[in-house]
XYZ file of C-alpha atoms in Angstrom:
135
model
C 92.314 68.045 123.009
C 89.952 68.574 125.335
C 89.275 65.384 126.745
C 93.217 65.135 127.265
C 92.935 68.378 129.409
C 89.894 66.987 131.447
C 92.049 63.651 131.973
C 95.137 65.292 132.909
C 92.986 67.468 135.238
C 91.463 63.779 137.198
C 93.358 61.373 138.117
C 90.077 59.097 138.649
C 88.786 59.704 135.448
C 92.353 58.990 133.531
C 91.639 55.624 135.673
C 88.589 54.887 134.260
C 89.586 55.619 130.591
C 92.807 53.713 131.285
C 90.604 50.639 131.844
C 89.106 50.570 128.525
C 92.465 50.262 126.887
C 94.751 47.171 126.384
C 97.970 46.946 127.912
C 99.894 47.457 124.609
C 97.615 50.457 124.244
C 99.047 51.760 127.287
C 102.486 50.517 126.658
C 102.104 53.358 123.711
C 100.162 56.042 125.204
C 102.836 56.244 127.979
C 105.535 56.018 125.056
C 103.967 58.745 123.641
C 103.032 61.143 126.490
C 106.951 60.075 127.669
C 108.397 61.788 124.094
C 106.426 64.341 124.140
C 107.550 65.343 127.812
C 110.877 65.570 126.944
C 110.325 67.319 123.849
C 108.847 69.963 126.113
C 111.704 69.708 128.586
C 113.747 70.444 125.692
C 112.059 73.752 123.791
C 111.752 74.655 127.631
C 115.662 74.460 128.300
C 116.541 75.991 124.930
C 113.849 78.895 125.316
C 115.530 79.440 129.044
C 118.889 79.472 127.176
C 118.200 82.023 124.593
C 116.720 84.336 127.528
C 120.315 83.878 129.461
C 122.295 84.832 126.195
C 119.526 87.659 125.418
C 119.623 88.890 129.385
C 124.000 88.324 128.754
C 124.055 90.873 125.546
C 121.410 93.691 127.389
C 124.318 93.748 130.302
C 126.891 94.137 127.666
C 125.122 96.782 125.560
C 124.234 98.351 129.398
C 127.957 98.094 130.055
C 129.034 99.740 126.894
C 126.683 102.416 126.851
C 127.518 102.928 131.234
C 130.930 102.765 129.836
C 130.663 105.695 126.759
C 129.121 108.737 129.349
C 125.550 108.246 128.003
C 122.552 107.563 129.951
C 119.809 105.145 128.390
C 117.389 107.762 128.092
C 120.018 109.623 125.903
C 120.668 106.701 123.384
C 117.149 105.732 123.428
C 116.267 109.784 121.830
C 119.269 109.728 119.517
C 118.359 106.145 118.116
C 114.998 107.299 117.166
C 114.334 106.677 113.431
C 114.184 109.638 111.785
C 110.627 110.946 110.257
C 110.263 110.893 106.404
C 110.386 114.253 104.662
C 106.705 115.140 103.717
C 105.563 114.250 100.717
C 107.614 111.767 100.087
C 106.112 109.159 98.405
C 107.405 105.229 97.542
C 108.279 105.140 94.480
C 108.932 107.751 91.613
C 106.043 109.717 90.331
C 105.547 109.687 86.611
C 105.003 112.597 84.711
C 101.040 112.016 82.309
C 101.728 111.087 79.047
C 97.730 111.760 78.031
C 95.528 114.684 78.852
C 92.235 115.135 77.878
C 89.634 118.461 78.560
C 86.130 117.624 79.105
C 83.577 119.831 80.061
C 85.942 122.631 81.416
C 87.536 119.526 83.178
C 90.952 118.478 82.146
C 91.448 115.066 83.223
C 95.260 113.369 83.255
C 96.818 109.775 82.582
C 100.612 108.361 82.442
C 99.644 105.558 80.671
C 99.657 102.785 82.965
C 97.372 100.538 84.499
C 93.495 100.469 83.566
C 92.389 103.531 81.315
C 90.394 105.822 83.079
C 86.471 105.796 81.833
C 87.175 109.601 79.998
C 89.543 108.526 78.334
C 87.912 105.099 77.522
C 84.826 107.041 76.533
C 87.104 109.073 74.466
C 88.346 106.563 72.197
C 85.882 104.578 71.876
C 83.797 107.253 70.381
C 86.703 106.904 67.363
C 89.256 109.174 68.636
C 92.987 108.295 69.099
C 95.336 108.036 71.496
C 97.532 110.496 69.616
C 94.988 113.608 69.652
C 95.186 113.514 73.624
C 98.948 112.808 73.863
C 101.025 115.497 75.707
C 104.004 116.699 73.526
């Protein structure tokens, strides 16, 4: 990509790589610098198109809110998203199903996911899951 970049840049030095190609060579070089021109042209026109219809619907929405007795700066505080209550959290919480007093240390698990090394300690010393469970 470079060397295209330092071609485009020099005329004289696009002459002197020209040479070293064959006419047909050319003949699809050009062919293919030629498609790829108006390819631009085109994602050019339709990028310049979308900013018209984008630059149409701000004077609309402008107009509308002009039109309802609002300024922008009003809209703009009363379309703030709101903040989350705190402590909320994604998804539900889920109440331990296990618990399990070590040491003065009572240690907690739902059941789900990986068991905690406590616990894992705990049973494999022999114990079961049914000694710990909360009832």
């Amino acid at each position: 990509m470079s060397l295209l970049l330092e071609l485009a840049g020099n005329k004289a030095k696009a002459r002197a790589a020209a040479k070293e190609l064959t006419i047909p060579q050319l003949k699809n070089l050009i062919e293919g610098f030629t498609n790829a021109l108006e390819k631009a042209k085109a994602e050019e026109a339709e990028l310049a198109a979308e900013q018209a219809a984008k630059s149409a619907r701000a004077e609309e929405i402008a107009e509308l809110i002009a039109s309802s007795g609002l300024t922008m700066e009003e809209v703009a505080l009363l379309s703030v998203p709101k903040a989350k209550k705190a402590g909320a959290t994604k998804g539900k919480t889920v109440a331990p199903k296990y618990r399990l007093v070590v040491g003065g240390e009572t240690h907690e698990w739902t059941g789900r996911g990986r068991t905690p090394k406590v616990f894992q300690e705990y049973f494999n010393a022999g114990n079961s899951r049914k000694s710990v469970e909360i009832k």
